[in-house]
XYZ file of N, CA, C and O in Angstrom:
536
model
N -2.210 -19.420 -5.909
C -1.847 -18.050 -5.598
C -0.651 -18.072 -4.650
O -0.645 -18.781 -3.660
N 0.354 -17.288 -4.979
C 1.540 -17.160 -4.126
C 1.366 -15.919 -3.264
O 1.033 -14.847 -3.759
N 1.579 -16.075 -1.947
C 1.489 -14.952 -1.018
C 2.880 -14.380 -0.785
O 3.795 -15.093 -0.390
N 3.008 -13.071 -1.030
C 4.284 -12.367 -0.864
C 4.104 -11.336 0.235
O 3.240 -10.465 0.140
N 4.898 -11.445 1.297
C 4.770 -10.552 2.434
C 5.679 -9.345 2.343
O 6.761 -9.406 1.747
N 5.218 -8.248 2.937
C 6.057 -7.056 3.062
C 5.899 -6.511 4.473
O 4.780 -6.336 4.970
N 7.031 -6.260 5.126
C 7.047 -5.707 6.482
C 7.997 -4.519 6.516
O 9.042 -4.537 5.861
N 7.605 -3.485 7.287
C 8.445 -2.291 7.380
C 8.317 -1.679 8.755
O 7.233 -1.618 9.323
N 9.443 -1.242 9.283
C 9.479 -0.379 10.459
C 10.171 0.905 10.057
O 10.922 0.941 9.079
N 9.928 1.966 10.811
C 10.430 3.286 10.422
C 11.881 3.541 10.791
O 12.551 4.336 10.144
N 12.371 2.882 11.844
C 13.741 3.136 12.286
C 14.466 1.825 12.551
O 13.840 0.785 12.776
N 15.772 1.897 12.555
C 16.596 0.732 12.825
C 16.429 0.178 14.228
O 16.701 -0.994 14.480
N 15.970 1.020 15.158
C 15.782 0.573 16.533
C 14.506 -0.250 16.696
O 14.349 -0.976 17.671
N 13.578 -0.121 15.764
C 12.323 -0.856 15.846
C 12.518 -2.285 15.351
O 13.450 -2.593 14.621
N 11.590 -3.147 15.740
C 11.710 -4.568 15.485
C 10.629 -5.040 14.510
O 9.459 -4.703 14.667
N 11.014 -5.865 13.546
C 10.095 -6.400 12.546
C 9.406 -7.690 12.986
O 8.536 -8.202 12.274
N 9.786 -8.241 14.137
C 9.334 -9.578 14.542
C 7.818 -9.748 14.551
O 7.306 -10.771 14.075
N 7.081 -8.806 15.104
C 5.630 -8.912 15.176
C 5.017 -9.079 13.780
O 4.183 -9.954 13.549
N 5.452 -8.229 12.860
C 4.934 -8.280 11.495
C 5.330 -9.588 10.806
O 4.489 -10.243 10.169
N 6.587 -9.959 10.927
C 7.078 -11.179 10.280
C 6.362 -12.411 10.836
O 5.957 -13.300 10.062
N 6.180 -12.462 12.149
C 5.466 -13.596 12.752
C 4.042 -13.699 12.208
O 3.565 -14.798 11.890
N 3.348 -12.563 12.097
C 1.975 -12.565 11.582
C 1.936 -13.008 10.117
O 1.051 -13.776 9.718
N 2.894 -12.551 9.336
C 2.947 -12.936 7.925
C 3.232 -14.430 7.779
O 2.601 -15.119 6.963
N 4.156 -14.946 8.590
C 4.466 -16.379 8.547
C 3.253 -17.204 8.977
O 2.947 -18.229 8.366
N 2.581 -16.753 10.030
C 1.405 -17.461 10.513
C 0.319 -17.507 9.437
O -0.379 -18.501 9.293
N 0.193 -16.433 8.665
C -0.776 -16.394 7.569
C -0.380 -17.374 6.462
O -1.230 -17.911 5.778
N 0.934 -17.582 6.288
C 1.399 -18.532 5.289
C 2.033 -17.917 4.053
O 1.978 -18.510 2.975
N 2.638 -16.733 4.230
C 3.292 -16.124 3.065
C 4.460 -16.994 2.607
O 5.083 -17.704 3.398
N 4.725 -16.942 1.310
C 5.790 -17.741 0.721
C 7.155 -17.064 0.816
O 8.180 -17.731 0.879
N 7.156 -15.726 0.791
C 8.409 -14.965 0.860
C 8.110 -13.617 1.487
O 7.065 -13.025 1.231
N 9.040 -13.122 2.299
C 8.847 -11.839 2.987
C 9.970 -10.882 2.602
O 11.151 -11.228 2.677
N 9.583 -9.680 2.215
C 10.524 -8.595 1.935
C 10.393 -7.585 3.066
O 9.288 -7.342 3.554
N 11.501 -6.983 3.474
C 11.474 -6.062 4.616
C 12.257 -4.789 4.332
O 13.150 -4.765 3.479
N 11.890 -3.764 5.080
C 12.629 -2.497 5.075
C 12.643 -1.936 6.483
O 11.687 -2.115 7.242
N 13.728 -1.253 6.809
C 13.813 -0.430 8.011
C 14.045 0.988 7.515
O 15.174 1.447 7.384
N 12.926 1.646 7.178
C 12.993 2.983 6.591
C 11.650 3.666 6.779
O 10.614 3.013 6.812
N 11.666 4.963 6.860
C 10.442 5.739 6.979
C 9.565 5.503 5.760
O 10.052 5.352 4.640
N 8.258 5.489 5.972
C 7.322 5.344 4.870
C 7.340 6.528 3.930
O 6.871 6.438 2.802
N 7.885 7.661 4.395
C 7.918 8.848 3.549
C 9.053 8.802 2.531
O 9.086 9.608 1.610
N 9.966 7.853 2.681
C 11.064 7.704 1.722
C 10.538 6.947 0.511
O 9.974 5.867 0.641
N 10.711 7.529 -0.667
C 10.133 6.908 -1.858
C 10.912 5.672 -2.303
O 10.344 4.781 -2.927
N 12.182 5.592 -2.007
C 12.985 4.425 -2.412
C 13.221 3.543 -1.196
O 13.917 3.916 -0.274
N 12.606 2.379 -1.240
C 12.783 1.397 -0.180
C 13.279 0.117 -0.842
O 12.555 -0.487 -1.637
N 14.510 -0.314 -0.555
C 15.095 -1.464 -1.265
C 14.264 -2.746 -1.180
O 14.078 -3.427 -2.190
N 13.764 -3.084 0.004
C 12.950 -4.292 0.142
C 11.656 -4.184 -0.642
O 11.227 -5.140 -1.299
N 11.029 -3.024 -0.585
C 9.789 -2.778 -1.303
C 10.020 -2.886 -2.808
O 9.269 -3.553 -3.520
N 11.093 -2.235 -3.271
C 11.414 -2.272 -4.707
C 11.714 -3.693 -5.164
O 11.277 -4.114 -6.236
N 12.432 -4.447 -4.357
C 12.746 -5.835 -4.685
C 11.471 -6.677 -4.737
O 11.311 -7.531 -5.624
N 10.562 -6.431 -3.800
C 9.294 -7.148 -3.803
C 8.549 -6.894 -5.110
O 8.079 -7.835 -5.761
N 8.453 -5.621 -5.504
C 7.744 -5.277 -6.739
C 8.369 -5.968 -7.949
O 7.655 -6.450 -8.834
N 9.688 -6.036 -7.981
C 10.386 -6.677 -9.102
C 10.134 -8.178 -9.161
O 10.197 -8.773 -10.233
N 9.846 -8.797 -8.011
C 9.673 -10.243 -7.944
C 8.224 -10.704 -8.050
O 7.965 -11.905 -8.077
N 7.283 -9.777 -8.098
C 5.878 -10.162 -8.175
C 5.533 -10.735 -9.545
O 6.062 -10.297 -10.564
N 4.640 -11.704 -9.525
C 4.162 -12.325 -10.755
C 2.644 -12.243 -10.793
O 1.987 -12.136 -9.755
N 2.089 -12.300 -11.984
C 0.646 -12.312 -12.166
C 0.041 -13.412 -11.297
O 0.541 -14.539 -11.266
N -1.007 -13.059 -10.557
C -1.675 -14.016 -9.686
C -1.195 -14.002 -8.248
O -1.826 -14.609 -7.387
N -0.078 -13.313 -7.960
C 0.426 -13.213 -6.590
C -0.516 -12.345 -5.753
O -1.349 -11.607 -6.281
N -0.338 -12.411 -4.444
C -1.067 -11.554 -3.509
C -0.055 -10.976 -2.528
O 0.628 -11.723 -1.826
N 0.040 -9.651 -2.484
C 0.906 -8.977 -1.515
C 0.154 -8.922 -0.195
O -1.007 -8.500 -0.140
N 0.806 -9.361 0.877
C 0.202 -9.385 2.205
C 1.034 -8.509 3.129
O 2.257 -8.643 3.188
N 0.349 -7.599 3.835
C 1.015 -6.739 4.818
C 0.307 -6.892 6.158
O -0.853 -7.311 6.216
N 1.016 -6.552 7.223
C 0.431 -6.622 8.555
C -0.624 -5.542 8.731
O -1.722 -5.784 9.197
N -0.278 -4.291 8.344
C -1.202 -3.157 8.424
C -0.999 -2.264 7.212
O 0.087 -2.203 6.643
N -2.041 -1.540 6.855
C -1.992 -0.659 5.687
C -0.869 0.366 5.762
O -0.207 0.648 4.766
N -0.632 0.930 6.952
C 0.375 1.987 7.072
C 1.800 1.469 6.864
O 2.735 2.251 6.734
N 1.990 0.179 6.833
C 3.305 -0.398 6.545
C 3.574 -0.414 5.046
O 4.698 -0.581 4.611
N 2.532 -0.224 4.239
C 2.651 -0.328 2.782
C 2.702 1.036 2.091
O 3.542 1.268 1.246
N 1.779 1.939 2.450
C 1.705 3.236 1.785
C 1.854 4.385 2.753
O 1.614 4.245 3.950
N 2.233 5.547 2.219
C 2.486 6.734 3.034
C 1.216 7.502 3.371
O 1.151 8.204 4.360
N 0.223 7.416 2.492
C -1.030 8.146 2.670
C -2.116 7.359 1.949
O -1.819 6.406 1.220
N -3.353 7.772 2.123
C -4.441 7.080 1.435
C -4.253 7.179 -0.080
O -4.433 6.204 -0.805
N -3.886 8.357 -0.559
C -3.680 8.543 -2.001
C -2.553 7.630 -2.486
O -2.686 6.954 -3.510
N -1.445 7.581 -1.757
C -0.319 6.727 -2.127
C -0.716 5.253 -2.081
O -0.382 4.476 -2.982
N -1.435 4.863 -1.051
C -1.879 3.483 -0.895
C -2.771 3.062 -2.063
O -2.582 2.003 -2.660
N -3.729 3.900 -2.401
C -4.627 3.602 -3.516
C -3.838 3.480 -4.817
O -4.052 2.568 -5.609
N -2.904 4.385 -5.023
C -2.076 4.343 -6.228
C -1.285 3.030 -6.314
O -1.238 2.390 -7.367
N -0.671 2.637 -5.205
C 0.112 1.394 -5.189
C -0.757 0.172 -5.459
O -0.386 -0.704 -6.249
N -1.911 0.114 -4.821
C -2.794 -1.042 -5.012
C -3.351 -1.062 -6.434
O -3.503 -2.127 -7.036
N -3.629 0.113 -6.992
C -4.064 0.167 -8.394
C -2.974 -0.359 -9.325
O -3.265 -1.069 -10.292
N -1.717 -0.009 -9.040
C -0.604 -0.519 -9.856
C -0.517 -2.036 -9.759
O -0.289 -2.722 -10.761
N -0.699 -2.575 -8.544
C -0.698 -4.028 -8.381
C -1.826 -4.651 -9.197
O -1.632 -5.657 -9.887
N -2.986 -4.057 -9.128
C -4.155 -4.572 -9.841
C -3.915 -4.624 -11.346
O -4.307 -5.586 -12.010
N -3.272 -3.590 -11.883
C -2.956 -3.575 -13.317
C -2.070 -4.749 -13.703
O -2.132 -5.241 -14.832
N -1.240 -5.199 -12.764
C -0.346 -6.335 -13.006
C -0.989 -7.662 -12.600
O -0.322 -8.687 -12.555
N -2.293 -7.605 -12.275
C -3.045 -8.803 -11.860
C -2.498 -9.396 -10.564
O -2.412 -10.600 -10.382
N -2.088 -8.497 -9.644
C -1.593 -8.882 -8.322
C -2.602 -8.380 -7.302
O -3.024 -7.222 -7.355
N -3.001 -9.235 -6.363
C -3.950 -8.866 -5.320
C -3.226 -8.288 -4.111
O -1.996 -8.325 -4.029
N -4.010 -7.781 -3.166
C -3.462 -7.151 -1.967
C -4.328 -7.520 -0.773
O -5.554 -7.545 -0.863
N -3.681 -7.787 0.361
C -4.396 -8.129 1.590
C -3.661 -7.529 2.780
O -2.458 -7.651 2.898
N -4.440 -6.885 3.656
C -3.911 -6.370 4.914
C -4.472 -7.230 6.041
O -5.695 -7.377 6.160
N -3.599 -7.792 6.869
C -4.045 -8.702 7.923
C -4.808 -7.999 9.043
O -5.830 -8.488 9.503
N -4.323 -6.858 9.513
C -4.967 -6.152 10.624
C -6.136 -5.297 10.168
O -7.037 -5.023 10.941
N -6.093 -4.848 8.947
C -7.161 -4.017 8.384
C -7.921 -4.884 7.388
O -7.900 -4.635 6.196
N -8.579 -5.916 7.872
C -9.179 -6.938 7.034
C -10.140 -6.445 5.978
O -10.523 -7.201 5.093
N -10.539 -5.191 6.063
C -11.465 -4.680 5.058
C -10.807 -4.507 3.698
O -11.493 -4.434 2.701
N -9.479 -4.442 3.659
C -8.788 -4.326 2.377
C -8.221 -5.687 2.015
O -7.212 -6.134 2.554
N -8.920 -6.354 1.115
C -8.537 -7.685 0.654
C -9.077 -7.830 -0.754
O -10.242 -8.183 -0.953
N -8.262 -7.516 -1.744
C -8.748 -7.516 -3.127
C -8.941 -8.916 -3.694
O -9.323 -9.062 -4.845
N -8.725 -9.947 -2.861
C -9.009 -11.312 -3.319
C -10.480 -11.656 -3.123
O -10.935 -12.688 -3.596
N -11.238 -10.793 -2.420
C -12.666 -11.056 -2.211
C -13.490 -9.916 -2.818
O -13.015 -8.777 -2.927
N -14.717 -10.217 -3.180
C -15.599 -9.205 -3.771
C -15.859 -8.061 -2.787
O -15.808 -6.888 -3.162
N -16.110 -8.387 -1.519
C -16.364 -7.355 -0.513
C -15.149 -6.476 -0.274
O -15.266 -5.256 -0.153
N -13.982 -7.097 -0.201
C -12.749 -6.341 -0.011
C -12.445 -5.442 -1.193
O -11.974 -4.312 -1.030
N -12.732 -5.926 -2.387
C -12.516 -5.113 -3.583
C -13.474 -3.922 -3.595
O -13.094 -2.814 -3.958
N -14.722 -4.144 -3.155
C -15.687 -3.050 -3.061
C -15.182 -1.977 -2.099
O -15.190 -0.787 -2.419
N -14.737 -2.390 -0.923
C -14.224 -1.432 0.063
C -13.028 -0.678 -0.504
O -12.923 0.547 -0.353
N -12.116 -1.391 -1.183
C -10.969 -0.708 -1.779
C -11.444 0.337 -2.786
O -10.917 1.449 -2.834
N -12.440 0.008 -3.600
C -12.931 0.966 -4.597
C -13.565 2.188 -3.939
O -13.455 3.295 -4.453
N -14.200 1.994 -2.790
C -14.727 3.140 -2.041
C -13.561 4.009 -1.551
O -13.590 5.233 -1.680
N -12.509 3.379 -1.015
C -11.318 4.122 -0.595
C -10.715 4.873 -1.779
O -10.290 6.024 -1.647
N -10.659 4.215 -2.934
C -10.085 4.843 -4.129
C -10.898 6.071 -4.530
O -10.327 7.104 -4.910
N -12.212 5.970 -4.421
C -13.076 7.106 -4.744
C -12.832 8.253 -3.773
O -12.747 9.422 -4.177
N -12.693 7.930 -2.488
C -12.399 8.972 -1.497
C -11.038 9.617 -1.751
O -10.874 10.830 -1.606
N -10.052 8.818 -2.139
C -8.718 9.362 -2.445
C -8.791 10.276 -3.666
O -8.154 11.331 -3.696
N -9.577 9.888 -4.669
C -9.746 10.734 -5.853
C -10.430 12.047 -5.471
O -10.041 13.112 -5.928
N -11.433 11.972 -4.599
C -12.106 13.169 -4.102
C -11.108 14.089 -3.403
O -11.090 15.300 -3.633
N -10.242 13.502 -2.560
C -9.228 14.286 -1.854
C -8.282 14.971 -2.846
O -7.962 16.153 -2.702
N -7.853 14.245 -3.873
C -6.964 14.838 -4.897
C -7.651 16.010 -5.592
O -7.047 17.057 -5.813
N -8.927 15.837 -5.951
C -9.665 16.898 -6.642
C -9.843 18.117 -5.748
O -9.747 19.256 -6.211
N -10.086 17.893 -4.465
C -10.226 19.001 -3.522
C -8.930 19.801 -3.452
O -8.955 21.031 -3.453
N -7.820 19.113 -3.393
C -6.509 19.772 -3.345
C -6.286 20.567 -4.623
O -5.838 21.719 -4.586
N -6.609 19.983 -5.764
C -6.453 20.688 -7.043
C -7.301 21.953 -7.087
O -6.843 23.006 -7.527
N -8.544 21.839 -6.630
C -9.437 22.997 -6.640
C -8.948 24.092 -5.703
O -8.995 25.273 -6.046
N -8.467 23.715 -4.523
C -7.942 24.725 -3.588
C -6.693 25.384 -4.161
O -6.498 26.588 -4.018
N -5.847 24.588 -4.805
C -4.629 25.137 -5.413
C -4.993 26.116 -6.521
O -4.443 27.216 -6.599
N -5.939 25.718 -7.363
C -6.370 26.586 -8.472
C -6.989 27.857 -7.917
O -6.703 28.955 -8.408
N -7.816 27.755 -6.897
C -8.432 28.937 -6.292
C -7.372 29.865 -5.710
O -7.472 31.079 -5.814
N -6.336 29.291 -5.118
C -5.249 30.093 -4.570
C -4.464 30.813 -5.641
O -4.041 31.956 -5.470
N -4.281 30.174 -6.796
C -3.567 30.797 -7.906
C -4.383 31.938 -8.494
O -3.853 32.996 -8.828
N -5.694 31.766 -8.615
C -6.553 32.808 -9.152
C -6.596 33.988 -8.199
O -6.511 35.142 -8.603
N -6.654 33.702 -6.887
C -6.690 34.762 -5.880
C -5.435 35.619 -5.897
O -5.482 36.816 -5.671
N -4.280 35.011 -6.190
C -3.012 35.766 -6.236
C -2.921 36.638 -7.472
O -2.230 37.648 -7.476
N -3.627 36.259 -8.543
C -3.551 37.014 -9.799
C -4.298 38.335 -9.700
O -4.057 39.240 -10.486
N -5.224 38.446 -8.778
C -6.030 39.682 -8.676
C -5.497 40.630 -7.664
O -4.938 40.622 -6.780
C-alpha cells in the first residue's frame, strides 16, 4: 500500500510544517499541499493528488477538516476514493481509517448521518416551497 499525504492551510500566512512533519513521521510516500480555503472547490494540490492516486493507495491527512469542507463533502470525497479502491486515514481523528474494519464502520456511521442531514435539508426546502405556494 502506498501512502499519499495531503496537507492544507487556509491562508498564505499559515504554515504547513506541523502537518507535513506528522505525515512524514507516519511514513507517507508523497505529499501534496495547498494554501487555500477549504471552501474553494478547485485546489491545485488536491486535484493533482487525485490525479496521481492508484488502486490500493491510502490518502493520509493530519485532520479531517484539512480534507473536506463539511461532513457531507467529506463523506462524498471518501466515497469517491472508495469507488477507486483508495483508502483514507486521518492521523488526528483516528476514528476515520478505512484500512481497518472498525474505521470503516465509523465512516459508514458518519455517511449515514451525512445522508440524514441531506434529507433533512431537502425536506425543509420542499416544505418551504409548498408554504410559498399557498
